Coordinates of C-alpha atoms in Angstrom, one line a residue:
X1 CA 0.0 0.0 0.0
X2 CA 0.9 3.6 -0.3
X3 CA 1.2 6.0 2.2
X4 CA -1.0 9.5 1.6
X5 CA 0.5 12.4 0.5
X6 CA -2.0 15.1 1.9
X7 CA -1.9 18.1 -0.3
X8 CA -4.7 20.0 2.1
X9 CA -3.9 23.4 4.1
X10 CA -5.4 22.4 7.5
X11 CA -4.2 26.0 8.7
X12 CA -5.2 27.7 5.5
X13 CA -8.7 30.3 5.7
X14 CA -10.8 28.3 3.7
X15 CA -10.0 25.3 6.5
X16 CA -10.2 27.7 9.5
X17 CA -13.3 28.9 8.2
X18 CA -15.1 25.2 7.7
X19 CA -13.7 24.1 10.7
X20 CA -15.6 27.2 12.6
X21 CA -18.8 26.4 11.0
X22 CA -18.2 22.7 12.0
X23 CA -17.7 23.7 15.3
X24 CA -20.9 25.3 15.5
X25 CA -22.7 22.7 14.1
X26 CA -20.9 20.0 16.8
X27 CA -22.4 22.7 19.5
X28 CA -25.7 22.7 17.9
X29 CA -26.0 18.9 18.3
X30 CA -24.4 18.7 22.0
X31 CA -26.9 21.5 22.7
X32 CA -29.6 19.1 21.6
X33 CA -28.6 16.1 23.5
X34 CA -28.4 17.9 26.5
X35 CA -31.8 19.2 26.6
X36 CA -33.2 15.9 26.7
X37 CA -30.6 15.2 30.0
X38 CA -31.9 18.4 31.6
X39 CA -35.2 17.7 31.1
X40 CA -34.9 14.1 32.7
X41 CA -32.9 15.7 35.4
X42 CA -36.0 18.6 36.4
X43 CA -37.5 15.2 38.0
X44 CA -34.6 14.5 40.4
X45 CA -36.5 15.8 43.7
X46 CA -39.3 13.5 42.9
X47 CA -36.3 10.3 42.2
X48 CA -34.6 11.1 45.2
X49 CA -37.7 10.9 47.4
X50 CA -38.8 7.3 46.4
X51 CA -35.1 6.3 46.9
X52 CA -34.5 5.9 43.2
X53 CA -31.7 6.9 40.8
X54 CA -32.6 8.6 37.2
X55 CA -32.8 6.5 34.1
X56 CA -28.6 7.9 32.9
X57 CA -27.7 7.7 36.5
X58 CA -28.5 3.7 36.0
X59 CA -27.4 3.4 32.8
X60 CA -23.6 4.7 34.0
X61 CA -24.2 2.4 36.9
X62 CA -24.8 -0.6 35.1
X63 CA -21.9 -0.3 32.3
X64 CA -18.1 -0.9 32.7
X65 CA -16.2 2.3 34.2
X66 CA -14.3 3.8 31.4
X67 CA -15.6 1.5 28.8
X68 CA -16.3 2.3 25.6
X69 CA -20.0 3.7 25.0
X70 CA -21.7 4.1 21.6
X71 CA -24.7 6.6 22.2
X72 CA -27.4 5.4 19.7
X73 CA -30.1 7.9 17.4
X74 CA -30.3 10.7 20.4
X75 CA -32.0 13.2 18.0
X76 CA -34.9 10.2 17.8
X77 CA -37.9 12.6 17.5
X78 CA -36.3 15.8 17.1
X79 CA -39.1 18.0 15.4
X80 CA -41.6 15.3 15.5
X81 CA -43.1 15.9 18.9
X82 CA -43.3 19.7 18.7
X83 CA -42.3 21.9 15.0
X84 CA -40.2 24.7 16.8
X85 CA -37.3 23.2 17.2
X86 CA -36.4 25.4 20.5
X87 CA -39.6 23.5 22.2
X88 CA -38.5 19.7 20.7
X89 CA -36.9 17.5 23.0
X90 CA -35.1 14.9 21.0
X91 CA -34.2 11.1 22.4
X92 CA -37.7 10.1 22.2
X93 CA -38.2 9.3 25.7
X94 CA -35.2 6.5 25.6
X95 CA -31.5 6.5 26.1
X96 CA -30.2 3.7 23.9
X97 CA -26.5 2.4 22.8
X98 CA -24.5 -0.2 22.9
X99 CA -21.5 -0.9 26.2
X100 CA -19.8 -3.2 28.2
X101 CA -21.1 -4.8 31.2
X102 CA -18.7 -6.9 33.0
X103 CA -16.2 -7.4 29.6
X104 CA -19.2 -8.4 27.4
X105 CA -20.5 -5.6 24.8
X106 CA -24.6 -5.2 24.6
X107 CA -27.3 -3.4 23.9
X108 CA -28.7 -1.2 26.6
X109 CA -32.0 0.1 26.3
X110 CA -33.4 2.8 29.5
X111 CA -36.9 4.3 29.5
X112 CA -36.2 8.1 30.1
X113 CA -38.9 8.1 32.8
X114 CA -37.8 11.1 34.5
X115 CA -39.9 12.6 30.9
X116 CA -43.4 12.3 31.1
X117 CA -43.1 9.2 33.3
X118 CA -41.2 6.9 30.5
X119 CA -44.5 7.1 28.2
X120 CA -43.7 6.0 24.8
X121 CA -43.2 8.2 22.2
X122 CA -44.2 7.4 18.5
X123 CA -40.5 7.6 17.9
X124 CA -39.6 6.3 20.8
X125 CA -40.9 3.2 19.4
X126 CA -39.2 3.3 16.4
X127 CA -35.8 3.7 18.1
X128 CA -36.5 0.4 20.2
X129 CA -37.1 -1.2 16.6
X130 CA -34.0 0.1 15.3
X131 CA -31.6 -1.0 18.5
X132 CA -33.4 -4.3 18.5
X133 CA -32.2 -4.8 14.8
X134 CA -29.2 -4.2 15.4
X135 CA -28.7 -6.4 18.5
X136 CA -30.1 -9.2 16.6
X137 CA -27.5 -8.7 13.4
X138 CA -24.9 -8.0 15.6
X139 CA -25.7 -10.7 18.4
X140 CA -25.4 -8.5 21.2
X141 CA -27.1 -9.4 24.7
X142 CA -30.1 -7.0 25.0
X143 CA -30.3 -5.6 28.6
X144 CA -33.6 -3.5 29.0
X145 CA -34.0 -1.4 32.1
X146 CA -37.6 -0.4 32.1
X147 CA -39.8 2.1 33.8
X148 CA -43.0 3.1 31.3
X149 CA -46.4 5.0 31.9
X150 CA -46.8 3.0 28.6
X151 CA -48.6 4.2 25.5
X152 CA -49.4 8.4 26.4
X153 CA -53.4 7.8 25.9
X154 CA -53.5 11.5 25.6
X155 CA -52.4 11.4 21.8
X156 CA -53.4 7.6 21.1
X157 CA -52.9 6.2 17.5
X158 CA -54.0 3.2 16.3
X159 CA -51.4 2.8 14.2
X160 CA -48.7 3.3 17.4
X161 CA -50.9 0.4 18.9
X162 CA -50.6 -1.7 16.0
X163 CA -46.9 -1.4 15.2
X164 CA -45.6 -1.8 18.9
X165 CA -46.7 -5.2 19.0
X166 CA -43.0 -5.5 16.8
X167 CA -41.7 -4.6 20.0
X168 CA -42.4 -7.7 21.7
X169 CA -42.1 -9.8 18.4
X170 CA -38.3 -8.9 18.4
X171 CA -37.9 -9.6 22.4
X172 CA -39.1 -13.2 21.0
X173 CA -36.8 -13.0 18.0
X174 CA -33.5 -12.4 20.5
X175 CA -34.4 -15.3 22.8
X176 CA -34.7 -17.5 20.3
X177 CA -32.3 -16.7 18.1
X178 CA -30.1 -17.2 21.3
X179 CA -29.3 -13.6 22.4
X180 CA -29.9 -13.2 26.0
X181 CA -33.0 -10.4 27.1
X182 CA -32.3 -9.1 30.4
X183 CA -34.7 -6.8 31.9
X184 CA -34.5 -4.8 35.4
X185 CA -38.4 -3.7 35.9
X186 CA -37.3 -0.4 37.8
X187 CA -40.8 1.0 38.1
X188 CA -44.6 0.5 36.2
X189 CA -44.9 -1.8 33.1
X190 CA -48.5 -1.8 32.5
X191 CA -50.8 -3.1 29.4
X192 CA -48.6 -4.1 26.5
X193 CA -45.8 -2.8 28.7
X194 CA -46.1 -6.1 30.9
X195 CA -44.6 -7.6 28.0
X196 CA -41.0 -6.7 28.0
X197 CA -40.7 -8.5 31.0
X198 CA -43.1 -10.8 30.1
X199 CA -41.0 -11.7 27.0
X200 CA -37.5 -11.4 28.6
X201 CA -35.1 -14.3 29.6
X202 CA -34.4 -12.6 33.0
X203 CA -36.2 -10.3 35.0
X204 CA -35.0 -8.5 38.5
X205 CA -37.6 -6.5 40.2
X206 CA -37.5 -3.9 42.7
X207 CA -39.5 -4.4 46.2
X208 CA -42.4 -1.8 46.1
X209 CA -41.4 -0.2 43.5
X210 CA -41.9 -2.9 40.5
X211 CA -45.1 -3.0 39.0
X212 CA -46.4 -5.3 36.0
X213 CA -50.1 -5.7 35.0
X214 CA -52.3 -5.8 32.0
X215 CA -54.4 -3.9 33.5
X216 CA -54.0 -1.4 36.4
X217 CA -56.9 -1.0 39.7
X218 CA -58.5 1.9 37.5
X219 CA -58.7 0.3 34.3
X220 CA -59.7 -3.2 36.7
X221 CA -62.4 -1.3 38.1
X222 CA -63.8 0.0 34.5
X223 CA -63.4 -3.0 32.8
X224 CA -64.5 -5.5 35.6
X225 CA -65.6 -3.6 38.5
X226 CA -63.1 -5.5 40.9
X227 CA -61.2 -3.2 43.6
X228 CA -57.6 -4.5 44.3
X229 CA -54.2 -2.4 45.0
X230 CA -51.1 -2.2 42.7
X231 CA -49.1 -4.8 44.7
X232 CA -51.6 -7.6 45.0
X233 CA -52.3 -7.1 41.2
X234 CA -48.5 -6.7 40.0
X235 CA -45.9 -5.6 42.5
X236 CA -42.6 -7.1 42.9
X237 CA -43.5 -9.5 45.8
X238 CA -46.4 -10.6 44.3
X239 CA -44.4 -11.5 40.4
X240 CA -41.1 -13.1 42.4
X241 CA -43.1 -15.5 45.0
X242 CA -46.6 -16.0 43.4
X243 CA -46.6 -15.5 39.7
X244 CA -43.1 -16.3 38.6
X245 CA -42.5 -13.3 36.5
X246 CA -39.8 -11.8 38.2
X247 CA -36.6 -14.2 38.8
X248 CA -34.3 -11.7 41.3
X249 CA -36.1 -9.4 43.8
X250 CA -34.0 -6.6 45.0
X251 CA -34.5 -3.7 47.6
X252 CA -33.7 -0.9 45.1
X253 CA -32.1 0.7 42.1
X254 CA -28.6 -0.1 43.0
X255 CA -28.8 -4.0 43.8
X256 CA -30.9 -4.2 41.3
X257 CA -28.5 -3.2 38.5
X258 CA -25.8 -4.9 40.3
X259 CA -27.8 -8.2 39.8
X260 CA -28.2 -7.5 36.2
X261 CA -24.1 -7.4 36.1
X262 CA -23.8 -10.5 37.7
X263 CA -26.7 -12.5 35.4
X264 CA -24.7 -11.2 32.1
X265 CA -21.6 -12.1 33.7
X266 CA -23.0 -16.0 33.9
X267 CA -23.5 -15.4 30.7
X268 CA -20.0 -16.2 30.0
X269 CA -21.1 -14.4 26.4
X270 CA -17.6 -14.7 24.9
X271 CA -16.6 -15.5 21.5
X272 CA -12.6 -17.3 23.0
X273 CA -10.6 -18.2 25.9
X274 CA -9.5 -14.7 27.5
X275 CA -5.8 -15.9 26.9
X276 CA -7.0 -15.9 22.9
X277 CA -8.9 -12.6 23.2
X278 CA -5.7 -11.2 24.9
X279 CA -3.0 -12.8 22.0
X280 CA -5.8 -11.9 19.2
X281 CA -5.6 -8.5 20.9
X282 CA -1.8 -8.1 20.8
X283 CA -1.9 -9.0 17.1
X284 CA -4.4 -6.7 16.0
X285 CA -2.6 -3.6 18.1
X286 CA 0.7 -4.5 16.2
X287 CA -0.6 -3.7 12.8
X288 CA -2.5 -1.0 13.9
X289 CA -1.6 2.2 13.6
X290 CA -2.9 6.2 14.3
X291 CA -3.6 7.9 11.0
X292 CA -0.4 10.6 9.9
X293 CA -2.6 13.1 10.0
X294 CA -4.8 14.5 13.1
X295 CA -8.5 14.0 13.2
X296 CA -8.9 17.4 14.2
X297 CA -8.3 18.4 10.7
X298 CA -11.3 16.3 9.6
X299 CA -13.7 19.6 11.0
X300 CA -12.0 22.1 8.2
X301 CA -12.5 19.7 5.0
X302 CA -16.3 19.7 4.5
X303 CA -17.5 22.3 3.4
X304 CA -20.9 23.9 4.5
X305 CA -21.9 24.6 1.0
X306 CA -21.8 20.9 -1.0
X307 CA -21.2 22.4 -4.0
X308 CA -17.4 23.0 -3.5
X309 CA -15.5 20.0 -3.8
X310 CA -13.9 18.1 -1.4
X311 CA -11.1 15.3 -2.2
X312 CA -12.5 12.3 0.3
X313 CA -8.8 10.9 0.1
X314 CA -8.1 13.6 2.0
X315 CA -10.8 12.3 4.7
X316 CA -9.9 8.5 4.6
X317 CA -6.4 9.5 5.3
X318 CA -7.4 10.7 8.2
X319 CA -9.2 7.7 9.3
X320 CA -7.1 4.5 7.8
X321 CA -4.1 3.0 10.2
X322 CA -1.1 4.6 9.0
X323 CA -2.6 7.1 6.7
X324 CA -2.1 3.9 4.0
X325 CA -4.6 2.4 1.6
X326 CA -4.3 1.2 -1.7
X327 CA -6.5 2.9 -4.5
X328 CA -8.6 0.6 -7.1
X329 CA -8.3 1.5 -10.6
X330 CA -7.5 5.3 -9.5
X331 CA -7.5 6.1 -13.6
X332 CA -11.0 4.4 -14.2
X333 CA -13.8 6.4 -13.1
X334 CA -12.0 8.4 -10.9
X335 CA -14.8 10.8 -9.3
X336 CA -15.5 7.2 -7.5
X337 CA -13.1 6.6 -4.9
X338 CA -12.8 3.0 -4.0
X339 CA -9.5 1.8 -1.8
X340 CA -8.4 -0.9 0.8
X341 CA -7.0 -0.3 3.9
X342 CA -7.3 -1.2 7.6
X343 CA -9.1 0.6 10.3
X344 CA -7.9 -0.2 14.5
X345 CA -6.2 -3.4 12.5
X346 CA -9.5 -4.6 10.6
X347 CA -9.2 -4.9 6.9
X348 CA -12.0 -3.0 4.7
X349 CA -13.2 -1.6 1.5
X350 CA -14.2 2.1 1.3
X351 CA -16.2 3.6 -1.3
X352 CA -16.2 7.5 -1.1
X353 CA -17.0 10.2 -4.2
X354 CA -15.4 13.0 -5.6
X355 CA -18.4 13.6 -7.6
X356 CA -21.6 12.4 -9.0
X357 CA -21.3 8.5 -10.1
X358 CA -20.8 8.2 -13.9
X359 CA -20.8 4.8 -16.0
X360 CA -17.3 4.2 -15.1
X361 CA -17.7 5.0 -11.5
X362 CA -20.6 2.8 -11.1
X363 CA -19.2 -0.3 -13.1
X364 CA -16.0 0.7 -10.7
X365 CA -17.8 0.2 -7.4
X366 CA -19.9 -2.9 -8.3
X367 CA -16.9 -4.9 -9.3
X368 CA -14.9 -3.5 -5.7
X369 CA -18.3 -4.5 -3.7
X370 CA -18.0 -8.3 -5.4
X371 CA -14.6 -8.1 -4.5
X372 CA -14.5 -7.3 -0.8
X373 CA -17.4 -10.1 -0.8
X374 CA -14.9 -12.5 -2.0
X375 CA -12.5 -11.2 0.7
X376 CA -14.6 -10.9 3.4
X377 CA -13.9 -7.5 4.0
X378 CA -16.8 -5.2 5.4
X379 CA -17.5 -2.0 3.0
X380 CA -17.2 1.7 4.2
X381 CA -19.6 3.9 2.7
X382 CA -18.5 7.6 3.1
X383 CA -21.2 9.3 1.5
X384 CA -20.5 12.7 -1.0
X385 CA -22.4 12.4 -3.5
X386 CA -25.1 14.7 -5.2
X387 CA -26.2 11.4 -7.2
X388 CA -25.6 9.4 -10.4
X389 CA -24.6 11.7 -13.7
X390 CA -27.4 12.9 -16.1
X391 CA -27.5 14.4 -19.3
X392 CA -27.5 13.0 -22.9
X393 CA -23.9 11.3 -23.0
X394 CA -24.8 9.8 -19.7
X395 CA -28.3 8.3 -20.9
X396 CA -27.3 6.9 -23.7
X397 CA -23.6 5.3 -22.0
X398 CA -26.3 3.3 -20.1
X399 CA -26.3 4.9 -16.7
X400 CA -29.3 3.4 -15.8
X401 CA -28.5 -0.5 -15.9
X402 CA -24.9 0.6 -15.0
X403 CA -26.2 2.7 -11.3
X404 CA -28.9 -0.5 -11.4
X405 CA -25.7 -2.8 -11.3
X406 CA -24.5 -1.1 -8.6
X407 CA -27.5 -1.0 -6.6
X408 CA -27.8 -4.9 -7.0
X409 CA -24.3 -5.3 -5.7
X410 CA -25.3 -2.6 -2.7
X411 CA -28.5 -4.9 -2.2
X412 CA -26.9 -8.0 -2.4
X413 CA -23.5 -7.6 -0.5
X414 CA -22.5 -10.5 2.3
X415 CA -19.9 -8.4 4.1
X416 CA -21.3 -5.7 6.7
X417 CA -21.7 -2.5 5.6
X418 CA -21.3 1.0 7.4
X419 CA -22.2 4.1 6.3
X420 CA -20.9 7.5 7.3
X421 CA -23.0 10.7 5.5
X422 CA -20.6 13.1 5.2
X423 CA -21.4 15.2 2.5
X424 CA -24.5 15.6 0.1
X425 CA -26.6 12.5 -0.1
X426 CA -28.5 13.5 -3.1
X427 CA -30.7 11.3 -5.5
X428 CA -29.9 7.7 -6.1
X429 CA -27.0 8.2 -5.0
X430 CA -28.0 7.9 -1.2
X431 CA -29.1 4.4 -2.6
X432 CA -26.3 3.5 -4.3
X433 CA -23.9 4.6 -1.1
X434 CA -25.8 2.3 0.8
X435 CA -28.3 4.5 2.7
X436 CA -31.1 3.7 5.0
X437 CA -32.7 1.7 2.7
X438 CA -30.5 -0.8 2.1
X439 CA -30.0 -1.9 5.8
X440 CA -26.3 -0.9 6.4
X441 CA -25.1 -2.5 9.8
X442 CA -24.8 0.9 10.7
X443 CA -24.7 4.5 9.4
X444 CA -24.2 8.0 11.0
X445 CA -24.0 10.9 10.0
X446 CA -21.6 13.9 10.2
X447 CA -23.4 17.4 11.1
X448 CA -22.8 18.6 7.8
X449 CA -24.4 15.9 5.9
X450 CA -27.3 16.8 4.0
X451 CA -29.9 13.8 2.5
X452 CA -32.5 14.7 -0.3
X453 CA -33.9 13.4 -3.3
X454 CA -32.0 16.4 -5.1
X455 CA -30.4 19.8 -3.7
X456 CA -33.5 22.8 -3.0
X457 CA -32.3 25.2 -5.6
X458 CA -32.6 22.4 -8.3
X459 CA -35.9 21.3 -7.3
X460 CA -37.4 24.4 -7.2
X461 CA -35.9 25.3 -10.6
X462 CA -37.6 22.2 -11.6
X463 CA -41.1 22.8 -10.4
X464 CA -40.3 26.8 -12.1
X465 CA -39.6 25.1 -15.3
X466 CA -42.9 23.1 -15.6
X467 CA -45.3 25.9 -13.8
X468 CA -44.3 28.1 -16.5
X469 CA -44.3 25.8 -19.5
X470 CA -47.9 25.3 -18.1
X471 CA -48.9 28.6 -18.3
X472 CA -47.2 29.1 -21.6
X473 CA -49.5 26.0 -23.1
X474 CA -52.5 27.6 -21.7
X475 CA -51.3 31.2 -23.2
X476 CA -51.3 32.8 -19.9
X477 CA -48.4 35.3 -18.6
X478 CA -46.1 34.2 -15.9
X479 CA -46.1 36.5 -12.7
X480 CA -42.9 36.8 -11.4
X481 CA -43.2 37.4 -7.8
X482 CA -45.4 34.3 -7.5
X483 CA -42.7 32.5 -9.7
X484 CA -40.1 33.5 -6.8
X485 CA -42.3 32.4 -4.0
X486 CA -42.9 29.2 -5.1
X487 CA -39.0 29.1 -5.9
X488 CA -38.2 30.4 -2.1
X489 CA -41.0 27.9 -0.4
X490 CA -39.6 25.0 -2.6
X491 CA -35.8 25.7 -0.9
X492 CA -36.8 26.1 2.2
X493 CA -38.5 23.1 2.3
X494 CA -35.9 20.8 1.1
X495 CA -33.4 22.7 3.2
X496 CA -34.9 22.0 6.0
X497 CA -35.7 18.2 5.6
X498 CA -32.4 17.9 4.1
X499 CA -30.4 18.9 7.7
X500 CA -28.8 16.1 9.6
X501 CA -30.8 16.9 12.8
X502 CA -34.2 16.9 11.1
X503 CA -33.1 13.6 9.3
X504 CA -31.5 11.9 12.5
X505 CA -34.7 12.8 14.5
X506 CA -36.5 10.6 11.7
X507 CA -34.4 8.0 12.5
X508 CA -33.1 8.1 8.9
X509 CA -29.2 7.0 11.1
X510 CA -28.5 5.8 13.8
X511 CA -26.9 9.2 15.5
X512 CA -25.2 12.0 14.5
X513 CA -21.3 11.4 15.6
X514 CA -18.5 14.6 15.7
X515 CA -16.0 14.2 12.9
X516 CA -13.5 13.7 15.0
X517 CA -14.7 10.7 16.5
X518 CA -15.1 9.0 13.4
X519 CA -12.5 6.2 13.6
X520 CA -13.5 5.5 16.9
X521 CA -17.0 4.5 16.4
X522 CA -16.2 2.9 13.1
X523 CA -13.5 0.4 15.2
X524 CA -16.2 -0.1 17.6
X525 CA -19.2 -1.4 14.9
X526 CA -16.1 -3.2 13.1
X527 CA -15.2 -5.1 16.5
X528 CA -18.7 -5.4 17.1
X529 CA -18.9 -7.1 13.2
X530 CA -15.8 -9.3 13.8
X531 CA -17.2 -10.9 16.9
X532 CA -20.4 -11.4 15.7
X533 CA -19.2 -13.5 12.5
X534 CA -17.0 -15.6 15.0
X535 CA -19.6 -15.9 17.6
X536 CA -21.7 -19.2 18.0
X537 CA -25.2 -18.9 18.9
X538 CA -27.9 -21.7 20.5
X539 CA -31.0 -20.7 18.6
X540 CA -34.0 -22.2 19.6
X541 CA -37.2 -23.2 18.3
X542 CA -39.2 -20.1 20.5
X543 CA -37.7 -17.8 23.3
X544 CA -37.1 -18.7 26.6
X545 CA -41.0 -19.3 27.9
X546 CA -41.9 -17.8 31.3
X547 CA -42.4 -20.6 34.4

């Protein structure tokens, strides 16, 4: 392989000047993510009476000191619960991400109930779906630590009704597949909420503050007319002596969560011997190697307008051990960047752009993707792309079956893929980069990264161009204030939808990560990728059924 050369002025106005608006952008986002910690904070007082700890003080409790945390879609919701964004709170009522609990990595799903009592949130839901997903393709023991109002009957949908049951199909779908569900009932589980405990492998409860019933004393007393209290219908006692539902009852937060430590340390989820895991270690910190060039310098090389360019070697030389990859037919297509190298010691493909994907570049990338598949080497999308080419040279050199190719091999792949959006994400070429909608293991998404079906200004010209070939057809003169209106609504519009937060609170990734921190969370999902291909499950016919 060849070391990179980088020809970029990290110190030079054009970089300072990025790097500023980069930095702004990275405040933006922490801004964001703390509002949703502030707001679960304001319920403190109310914690620390009852003798309980807040939904992040148990999460930090439960995971590894100084371990390695992956923080999971934390815009979830952004702009979907209220349109002013200085009113939204993002998370969607869940903290979410994957950790280490006593050496093993897992999923770790809290209800943020210090907001509106844990009640689910419509995206909410949609953020368990996605972390569920990606425990199951990634094997990870799911640990749940749960304390729901359930379902806000306030702003009841039928639909949010209908699609949580998916919820509890998944819970099913770990258990069986042979993932272990751990869940630590820290407070109310009621309705369809009884079945994540219901549906879990392991279940602590906490002495009078547990609760788990279908249906509560009120909704008892309206549907049946029978009177009984919360403990004799579903408290922690009751579900650990008399119904079997609960499998470890502890006295509060703390022992609780110290249980759920020791039940995934039982476990003994571990792919070798630790003496193999410590030699395999070794090796893989011998070849690796930091990048030549500091990630800092990653915050000054996007540009906040997409239409200046940006060389993307420039980027994977600041992610790559040693600053060394090999380029694939550099001369062929060369707008599509497509090189080898190795990232904390794992070997991978990345496919970046220079450019919009033309014949070349798209017959370039689906013959690298069949490659890396006969390797066994995961693929790194980093997206830049406003799409695949257009125009008459490009139409008739067959761009369509050629991009289609592409696509297939995309579709088809049987090496993980990771996506990082970087850039523009424009057109096709968000499908052909391997965006949301071709199930990446994971993607994130820079702050600057922008995702449309094309940029505003040429959608808007678009619509301009029909309206008034319209009006010309029917003879009638165009009025040029209205003409700019529609233009202006048009671009605001797809601005707007386009931005990273409004996409991430969509769930269209799976988080918005600092540049900087790039290599760090792609060595964790490519860890996370290497242990699940080596690790054995015991799948089962069903889940683990309650006694």
């Amino acid at each position: 392989m060849t070391v990179f050369q980088s020809a970029w002025n990290a110190q030079g106005s054009v970089a300072v000047q990025r790097r500023e608006a980069m930095l702004a952008r990275i405040a933006a986002l922490r801004a964001l993510e703390a509002r949703a910690t502030q707001a679960s904070a304001k319920s403190k007082p109310v914690f620390d009476k009852r003798g309980q700890l807040l939904p992040r003080e148990r999460v930090a409790l439960l995971l590894d000191p100084g371990a390695p945390w992956l923080p999971l879609c934390s815009l979830a919701g952004f702009m979907q619960d209220h349109k002013d964004p200085v009113l939204s709170v993002p998370g969607g009522g869940i903290v979410a991400g994957i950790g280490f609990i006593q050496g093993v990595r897992c999923m770790v799903v809290a209800s943020d109930s210090g907001i509106e009592a844990g009640a689910i949130q419509a995206m909410g839901l949609e953020k368990i779906l996605r972390v569920q997903e990606i425990a199951l393709q990634n094997k990870l023991p799911f640990i749940h630590l749960v304390e729901s109002a359930g379902a806000n009957l306030m702003r009841y949908r039928v639909e949010g009704f209908v699609h949580g049951g998916s919820l509890f199909r998944n819970l099913a779908r770990l258990s069986a597949a042979g993932i272990p569900v751990v869940t630590v009932q820290h407070g109310s589980g009621t309705a369809g909420g009884a079945y994540m405990p219901g549906l879990s492998d392991v279940v602590i409860m906490v002495r009078n503050r547990s609760r788990a019933f279908l249906a509560g004393p009120p909704l008892l007393m309206a549907a049946t007319g029978e009177v009984a209290t919360e403990e004799e219908l579903g408290g922690a006692g009751m579900h650990t002596s008399v119904s079997g539902l609960g499998e470890q009852l502890a006295e509060d937060d703390r022992q609780a969560l110290g249980l759920a430590r020791q039940i995934v340390a039982q476990t003994a989820w571990s792919n070798r011997h630790p003496a193999q895991a410590g030699r395999a270690q070794a090796a893989m910190d011998s070849v690796a190697s930091e990048p030549l060039y500091p990630a800092d310098e990653l915050l000054g090389l996007m540009a906040g307008d997409l239409r200046q360019p940006v060389d993307m070697h420039e980027v994977i030389a600041r992610l790559v051990d040693g600053s060394d990859f090999l380029p694939f037919k550099a001369l062929y297509g060369a707008a599509t960047v497509c090189v080898q190298a190795a990232i904390d010691g794992h070997a991978v493909g990345i496919i970046s752009n220079n450019g919009p994907i033309d014949v070349a570049g798209a017959n370039k990338a689906t013959h690298f993707i069949q490659l890396m598949c006969q390797l066994g080497h995961p693929i790194i999308y980093l997206q830049n792309t406003t799409g695949y080419m257009v125009g008459k040279d490009a139409e008739q050199g067959g761009m369509i079956k050629h991009g289609s190719k592409m696509i297939q091999a995309v579709t088809n792949a049987t090496v993980p893929q990771i996506t990082i959006q970087c850039g523009a994400s424009f057109g096709a070429g968000n499908y052909g980069m391997c965006g949301r909608g071709y199930a990446p293991r994971f993607l994130f998404s820079w702050p600057s990264a922008k995702t449309a079906v094309m940029g505003g200004e040429q959608a808007a010209r678009t619509m301009q161009i029909v309206t008034e070939a319209a009006m010309a057809r029917k003879g009638l003169p165009v009025d040029a204030a209205q003409s700019q209106a529609q233009f202006d609504k048009i671009v605001a519009v797809f601005e707007a939808q386009a931005d990273a937060f409004y996409t991430s609170g969509l769930l269209l990734d799976d988080g918005v990560i600092d540049p900087r921190d790039t290599r760090a969370v792609l060595a964790q999902c490519l860890a996370m990728c290497a242990d699940a291909e080596t690790r054995q499950l015991r799948p089962m016919q069903f889940g683990v059924a309650r006694m």
